[in-house]
């Protein structure tokens, strides 16, 4: 069993989607528990790959290939999870704020959060403040993640935090912000719960939030 999981890890690190798919099917046939295939195989690798990306040991196309390989395996596993069993570790609503069309960084954060096992509701770009709050409430998400690349769109993040406060949701729905123009000081200034310098840090923070709730 361990050998097969090890091979899944190796194929994922090699970003070989076909091999990952083949080995995942084999693992299922050998009755390895889906949760073990997920945790010890697919998700474990995304942490390794995320760290490599953070250290600039690999680049964006490598990260995208690795996540594609992970999804190939994940698709095979999804139907096997018993009804009611939670496949993911929690829900996160994410988007690039209203007025801002830069979504490359946000997509990276989204991919890495998915890779880490979170259920990510990606609202895309140019997202109005009301929509972040509305969807987070409807989906019972515990985290709202906002990205901004333009100094002119940063105040939208503040609006979201204001809306949460108005609706007495502060603390129940945590906020994490990031993007090239955003700083830790700005996060403190507007009352965001956390600032993510990069995608790997964002995953670390979200994991931390969920481990405490
Ligand atoms: Co624009 N752009 N752009 N642009 N663009 C910048 C941001 C700019 C700094 C370039 C410059 O002048 N030097 C500048 C902003 C200046 C400012 O406000 N301070 C700028 C401008 C001015 C503009 C336009 C106004 C240009 C024009 O039309 N006159 C226009 C605005 C359009 C709009 O949004 N309304 C515009 C348009 C565009 C393109 C469409 C051409 C394209 C975007 C394509 C796309 O995203 N689909 C684009 C690009 C590519 C850039 C640069 C060159 C690169 C941005 C990028 O993707 N970086 C950028 C210059 C730069 O940043 N050096 C620039 C790679 C990405 C991986 O990094 O997004 O920072 P980043 O994400 C990182 C972290 O920040 C963090 O994790 C990521 C990876 O680790 N992170 C988070 C991001 N979100 C996070 C969320 C988190 C946590 C971490 O928690 C939720």
CSV table of C-alpha atoms and ligand atoms in Angstrom, one decimal:
chain,number,residue,atom,x,y,z
A,1,UNK,CA,0.0,0.0,0.0
A,2,UNK,CA,2.7,2.5,1.0
A,3,UNK,CA,4.6,1.7,-2.1
A,4,UNK,CA,1.6,2.7,-4.3
A,5,UNK,CA,1.1,5.9,-2.4
A,6,UNK,CA,4.8,6.7,-2.7
A,7,UNK,CA,4.5,6.2,-6.4
A,8,UNK,CA,1.6,8.6,-6.6
A,9,UNK,CA,3.7,11.2,-4.7
A,10,UNK,CA,6.6,10.7,-7.1
A,11,UNK,CA,4.4,11.0,-10.2
A,12,UNK,CA,2.8,14.1,-8.8
A,13,UNK,CA,6.2,15.7,-8.1
A,14,UNK,CA,7.1,14.8,-11.7
A,15,UNK,CA,3.7,16.4,-12.7
A,16,UNK,CA,2.7,13.3,-14.7
A,17,UNK,CA,-1.1,13.6,-14.7
A,18,UNK,CA,-1.6,10.3,-16.7
A,19,UNK,CA,0.5,8.3,-14.3
A,20,UNK,CA,-1.2,9.9,-11.2
A,21,UNK,CA,-4.6,8.9,-12.7
A,22,UNK,CA,-3.4,5.3,-13.4
A,23,UNK,CA,-2.0,4.9,-9.9
A,24,UNK,CA,-5.0,6.4,-8.2
A,25,UNK,CA,-7.2,3.9,-10.0
A,26,UNK,CA,-4.8,1.1,-9.0
A,27,UNK,CA,-4.9,2.3,-5.4
A,28,UNK,CA,-8.7,2.3,-5.4
A,29,UNK,CA,-8.8,-1.3,-6.9
A,30,UNK,CA,-6.4,-2.4,-4.1
A,31,UNK,CA,-8.9,-1.0,-1.6
A,32,UNK,CA,-6.6,1.6,-0.1
A,33,UNK,CA,-8.8,4.0,1.9
A,34,UNK,CA,-9.8,7.1,-0.3
A,35,UNK,CA,-8.9,9.4,2.6
A,36,UNK,CA,-5.3,7.9,2.7
A,37,UNK,CA,-4.9,8.3,-1.0
A,38,UNK,CA,-6.0,11.9,-0.7
A,39,UNK,CA,-4.1,12.9,2.4
A,40,UNK,CA,-0.9,10.9,2.0
A,41,UNK,CA,-0.8,11.1,-1.8
A,42,UNK,CA,-2.5,14.0,-3.6
A,43,UNK,CA,-2.6,16.6,-0.9
A,44,UNK,CA,0.8,15.9,0.6
A,45,UNK,CA,2.4,16.7,-2.7
A,46,UNK,CA,0.7,20.0,-3.1
A,47,UNK,CA,2.3,21.2,0.2
A,48,UNK,CA,5.7,20.1,-1.2
A,49,UNK,CA,5.1,21.8,-4.5
A,50,UNK,CA,3.7,24.9,-2.9
A,51,UNK,CA,6.9,25.2,-0.8
A,52,UNK,CA,9.1,24.8,-3.9
A,53,UNK,CA,7.1,27.5,-5.7
A,54,UNK,CA,7.5,29.8,-2.7
A,55,UNK,CA,11.3,29.3,-2.7
A,56,UNK,CA,11.4,29.9,-6.5
A,57,UNK,CA,12.6,26.4,-7.1
A,58,UNK,CA,9.8,25.9,-9.6
A,59,UNK,CA,7.7,28.3,-11.6
A,60,UNK,CA,4.1,29.0,-12.4
A,61,UNK,CA,3.7,26.5,-15.3
A,62,UNK,CA,5.1,23.8,-13.0
A,63,UNK,CA,2.6,24.6,-10.3
A,64,UNK,CA,-0.3,24.5,-12.7
A,65,UNK,CA,0.9,21.2,-14.1
A,66,UNK,CA,1.2,19.8,-10.6
A,67,UNK,CA,-2.3,20.9,-9.8
A,68,UNK,CA,-3.7,19.5,-13.0
A,69,UNK,CA,-2.1,16.1,-12.0
A,70,UNK,CA,-3.6,16.3,-8.6
A,71,UNK,CA,-7.1,17.0,-10.0
A,72,UNK,CA,-6.8,14.0,-12.3
A,73,UNK,CA,-6.5,11.8,-9.2
A,74,UNK,CA,-9.0,13.7,-7.2
A,75,UNK,CA,-11.7,13.2,-9.9
A,76,UNK,CA,-11.4,9.4,-9.4
A,77,UNK,CA,-11.7,9.7,-5.7
A,78,UNK,CA,-14.6,12.0,-5.4
A,79,UNK,CA,-17.4,9.5,-6.1
A,80,UNK,CA,-15.9,7.1,-3.5
A,81,UNK,CA,-16.4,9.4,-0.6
A,82,UNK,CA,-19.4,8.2,1.4
A,83,UNK,CA,-22.4,10.5,1.3
A,84,UNK,CA,-22.1,13.0,4.0
A,85,UNK,CA,-18.4,12.5,4.5
A,86,UNK,CA,-16.7,15.8,4.1
A,87,UNK,CA,-14.1,15.6,1.4
A,88,UNK,CA,-12.6,19.0,2.2
A,89,UNK,CA,-11.4,20.7,5.3
A,90,UNK,CA,-13.7,23.7,5.0
A,91,UNK,CA,-15.1,26.4,2.7
A,92,UNK,CA,-13.3,29.5,1.5
A,93,UNK,CA,-14.8,32.2,-0.7
A,94,UNK,CA,-12.2,34.0,-2.8
A,95,UNK,CA,-12.1,36.7,-5.4
A,96,UNK,CA,-10.3,39.7,-6.9
A,97,UNK,CA,-12.1,42.8,-5.6
A,98,UNK,CA,-14.4,45.1,-7.6
A,99,UNK,CA,-12.6,47.2,-10.2
A,100,UNK,CA,-9.6,44.9,-10.4
A,101,UNK,CA,-9.1,42.5,-13.2
A,102,UNK,CA,-5.7,41.0,-12.1
A,103,UNK,CA,-6.5,37.4,-11.3
A,104,UNK,CA,-3.2,35.4,-11.8
A,105,UNK,CA,-2.2,35.7,-8.1
A,106,UNK,CA,-5.7,35.0,-6.9
A,107,UNK,CA,-5.9,31.9,-9.1
A,108,UNK,CA,-2.7,30.7,-7.6
A,109,UNK,CA,-4.0,31.1,-4.1
A,110,UNK,CA,-7.2,29.4,-5.2
A,111,UNK,CA,-5.4,26.4,-6.7
A,112,UNK,CA,-3.1,26.0,-3.7
A,113,UNK,CA,-6.1,26.1,-1.3
A,114,UNK,CA,-7.9,23.5,-3.3
A,115,UNK,CA,-4.7,21.5,-3.4
A,116,UNK,CA,-4.5,21.7,0.4
A,117,UNK,CA,-8.0,20.2,0.6
A,118,UNK,CA,-10.2,23.2,1.0
A,119,UNK,CA,-13.5,23.7,-0.8
A,120,UNK,CA,-12.9,26.9,-2.7
A,121,UNK,CA,-15.7,29.0,-4.1
A,122,UNK,CA,-13.9,31.3,-6.6
A,123,UNK,CA,-16.0,34.3,-7.5
A,124,UNK,CA,-13.5,35.4,-10.1
A,125,UNK,CA,-12.4,39.0,-10.6
A,126,UNK,CA,-14.1,42.4,-10.3
A,127,UNK,CA,-16.2,41.1,-7.4
A,128,UNK,CA,-18.5,43.6,-5.6
A,129,UNK,CA,-18.1,43.7,-1.8
A,130,UNK,CA,-21.8,42.7,-1.3
A,131,UNK,CA,-21.2,39.5,-3.3
A,132,UNK,CA,-18.3,38.3,-1.1
A,133,UNK,CA,-20.5,38.6,2.0
A,134,UNK,CA,-23.7,37.2,0.4
A,135,UNK,CA,-22.0,34.1,-0.9
A,136,UNK,CA,-20.0,33.5,2.3
A,137,UNK,CA,-23.2,33.6,4.3
A,138,UNK,CA,-25.1,31.4,1.9
A,139,UNK,CA,-22.4,28.8,1.6
A,140,UNK,CA,-21.5,29.0,5.3
A,141,UNK,CA,-17.9,29.7,4.5
A,142,UNK,CA,-15.6,30.5,7.4
A,143,UNK,CA,-13.1,32.5,5.3
A,144,UNK,CA,-13.3,35.3,2.7
A,145,UNK,CA,-10.1,35.8,0.7
A,146,UNK,CA,-9.6,39.0,-1.2
A,147,UNK,CA,-7.0,39.9,-3.8
A,148,UNK,CA,-6.1,43.4,-5.1
A,149,UNK,CA,-3.3,44.5,-7.4
A,150,UNK,CA,-4.3,48.1,-7.8
A,151,UNK,CA,-3.9,50.7,-5.1
A,152,UNK,CA,-7.2,52.2,-6.3
A,153,UNK,CA,-9.1,48.9,-5.6
A,154,UNK,CA,-7.7,48.2,-2.1
A,155,UNK,CA,-10.5,50.2,-0.4
A,156,UNK,CA,-13.0,47.6,-1.6
A,157,UNK,CA,-11.4,45.2,0.9
A,158,UNK,CA,-12.2,47.6,3.7
A,159,UNK,CA,-15.9,47.8,2.5
A,160,UNK,CA,-16.2,44.0,2.8
A,161,UNK,CA,-14.9,44.1,6.3
A,162,UNK,CA,-17.3,47.0,7.1
A,163,UNK,CA,-20.2,44.9,5.7
A,164,UNK,CA,-19.2,42.0,7.9
A,165,UNK,CA,-19.1,44.2,10.9
A,166,UNK,CA,-22.5,45.8,10.0
A,167,UNK,CA,-24.0,42.3,9.8
A,168,UNK,CA,-22.3,41.2,13.0
A,169,UNK,CA,-20.3,38.5,11.2
A,170,UNK,CA,-16.9,39.7,12.3
A,171,UNK,CA,-15.1,36.8,13.9
A,172,UNK,CA,-17.5,34.2,12.5
A,173,UNK,CA,-16.2,34.9,8.9
A,174,UNK,CA,-12.5,35.6,8.9
A,175,UNK,CA,-10.9,37.7,6.2
A,176,UNK,CA,-7.5,37.3,4.5
A,177,UNK,CA,-6.2,39.8,2.1
A,178,UNK,CA,-3.3,39.7,-0.4
A,179,UNK,CA,-2.0,41.0,-3.7
A,180,UNK,CA,1.1,42.9,-4.8
A,181,UNK,CA,-0.1,46.3,-3.5
A,182,UNK,CA,-1.4,45.1,-0.2
A,183,UNK,CA,0.7,45.1,3.0
A,184,UNK,CA,0.5,43.7,6.5
A,185,UNK,CA,0.1,47.2,7.8
A,186,UNK,CA,-2.9,47.8,5.5
A,187,UNK,CA,-4.5,44.5,6.8
A,188,UNK,CA,-4.1,45.8,10.4
A,189,UNK,CA,-5.4,49.2,9.4
A,190,UNK,CA,-8.6,48.0,7.9
A,191,UNK,CA,-9.2,45.2,10.5
A,192,UNK,CA,-8.6,42.2,8.2
A,193,UNK,CA,-7.9,39.0,10.2
A,194,UNK,CA,-4.8,38.1,8.1
A,195,UNK,CA,-2.4,39.2,5.4
A,196,UNK,CA,-1.0,36.6,2.9
A,197,UNK,CA,2.3,37.6,1.4
A,198,UNK,CA,2.1,34.8,-1.1
A,199,UNK,CA,0.0,31.8,-2.0
A,200,UNK,CA,1.9,29.4,0.3
A,201,UNK,CA,1.5,31.8,3.2
A,202,UNK,CA,-2.2,32.1,2.4
A,203,UNK,CA,-2.6,28.4,2.7
A,204,UNK,CA,-0.7,28.3,6.0
A,205,UNK,CA,-3.0,31.1,7.4
A,206,UNK,CA,-6.2,29.4,6.2
A,207,UNK,CA,-5.1,26.1,7.7
A,208,UNK,CA,-4.4,27.9,10.9
A,209,UNK,CA,-7.9,29.6,10.9
A,210,UNK,CA,-9.6,26.2,10.4
A,211,UNK,CA,-7.5,24.4,13.0
A,212,UNK,CA,-8.7,26.9,15.6
A,213,UNK,CA,-12.4,26.8,14.8
B,1,LIG,CO1,-1.6,45.4,-14.4
B,1,LIG,N1,-0.8,46.6,-13.1
B,1,LIG,N2,-2.8,46.8,-15.0
B,1,LIG,N3,-2.2,44.1,-15.7
B,1,LIG,N4,-0.2,44.3,-13.9
B,1,LIG,C1,0.2,46.0,-12.2
B,1,LIG,C2,-0.5,45.5,-10.9
B,1,LIG,C3,1.1,47.3,-11.9
B,1,LIG,C4,1.9,47.2,-10.6
B,1,LIG,C5,2.1,47.5,-13.1
B,1,LIG,C6,3.0,48.7,-13.0
B,1,LIG,O1,2.5,49.8,-13.3
B,1,LIG,N5,4.2,48.5,-12.5
B,1,LIG,C7,0.1,48.5,-12.0
B,1,LIG,C8,-0.6,48.8,-10.7
B,1,LIG,C9,-0.1,50.1,-10.1
B,1,LIG,C10,-0.8,50.3,-8.8
B,1,LIG,O2,-2.0,50.5,-8.7
B,1,LIG,N6,0.0,50.4,-7.7
B,1,LIG,C11,-0.9,47.9,-13.0
B,1,LIG,C12,-1.8,48.7,-13.8
B,1,LIG,C13,-1.7,50.2,-13.6
B,1,LIG,C14,-2.8,48.2,-14.7
B,1,LIG,C15,-3.8,48.9,-15.6
B,1,LIG,C16,-4.4,50.1,-14.9
B,1,LIG,C17,-3.0,49.3,-16.8
B,1,LIG,C18,-3.8,50.2,-17.8
B,1,LIG,O3,-4.8,49.7,-18.4
B,1,LIG,N7,-3.4,51.4,-17.9
B,1,LIG,C19,-4.8,47.8,-15.9
B,1,LIG,C20,-5.9,47.7,-14.9
B,1,LIG,C21,-7.0,46.8,-15.3
B,1,LIG,C22,-7.9,46.5,-14.1
B,1,LIG,O4,-7.6,45.7,-13.3
B,1,LIG,N8,-9.0,47.2,-14.0
B,1,LIG,C23,-3.9,46.6,-15.9
B,1,LIG,C24,-4.1,45.5,-16.6
B,1,LIG,C25,-3.3,44.3,-16.6
B,1,LIG,C26,-3.5,43.2,-17.5
B,1,LIG,C27,-4.9,42.8,-17.9
B,1,LIG,C28,-2.7,43.5,-18.8
B,1,LIG,C29,-2.7,42.0,-16.8
B,1,LIG,C30,-3.6,41.2,-15.8
B,1,LIG,C31,-3.9,39.8,-16.4
B,1,LIG,C32,-4.6,39.0,-15.4
B,1,LIG,O5,-4.4,39.1,-14.2
B,1,LIG,N9,-5.5,38.1,-15.9
B,1,LIG,C33,-1.7,42.9,-15.9
B,1,LIG,C34,-0.6,42.4,-15.3
B,1,LIG,C35,-0.2,40.9,-15.7
B,1,LIG,C36,0.2,43.1,-14.3
B,1,LIG,C37,1.6,42.7,-13.7
B,1,LIG,C38,2.6,43.0,-14.8
B,1,LIG,C39,1.7,41.4,-13.1
B,1,LIG,C40,0.7,41.0,-12.1
B,1,LIG,C41,0.7,39.5,-11.8
B,1,LIG,O6,-0.1,38.7,-12.3
B,1,LIG,N10,1.8,39.0,-11.1
B,1,LIG,C42,1.6,43.8,-12.5
B,1,LIG,C43,3.0,44.3,-12.2
B,1,LIG,C44,3.6,43.5,-11.0
B,1,LIG,O7,2.9,43.1,-10.1
B,1,LIG,N11,4.9,43.4,-11.0
B,1,LIG,C45,0.6,44.8,-12.9
B,1,LIG,C46,2.0,37.6,-10.8
B,1,LIG,C47,1.1,37.2,-9.6
B,1,LIG,C48,1.5,35.7,-9.3
B,1,LIG,O8,1.5,37.9,-8.5
B,1,LIG,O9,-0.8,38.9,-8.3
B,1,LIG,O10,1.1,39.7,-6.8
B,1,LIG,P1,0.4,38.6,-7.5
B,1,LIG,O11,0.0,37.5,-6.5
B,1,LIG,C49,1.0,36.9,-5.5
B,1,LIG,C50,0.9,37.6,-4.2
B,1,LIG,O12,0.6,39.0,-4.3
B,1,LIG,C51,-0.1,36.8,-3.4
B,1,LIG,O13,0.1,35.5,-3.9
B,1,LIG,C52,0.5,35.5,-5.3
B,1,LIG,C53,1.5,34.5,-5.6
B,1,LIG,O14,2.2,34.0,-4.6
B,1,LIG,N12,-1.5,37.1,-3.5
B,1,LIG,C54,-2.3,36.8,-2.4
B,1,LIG,C55,-2.3,37.6,-4.4
B,1,LIG,N13,-3.6,37.6,-4.1
B,1,LIG,C56,-3.6,37.1,-2.8
B,1,LIG,C57,-4.7,36.8,-2.0
B,1,LIG,C58,-4.4,36.3,-0.7
B,1,LIG,C59,-3.2,36.0,-0.3
B,1,LIG,C60,-2.1,36.2,-1.2
B,1,LIG,O15,-5.4,36.0,0.1
B,1,LIG,C61,-6.7,36.0,-0.3
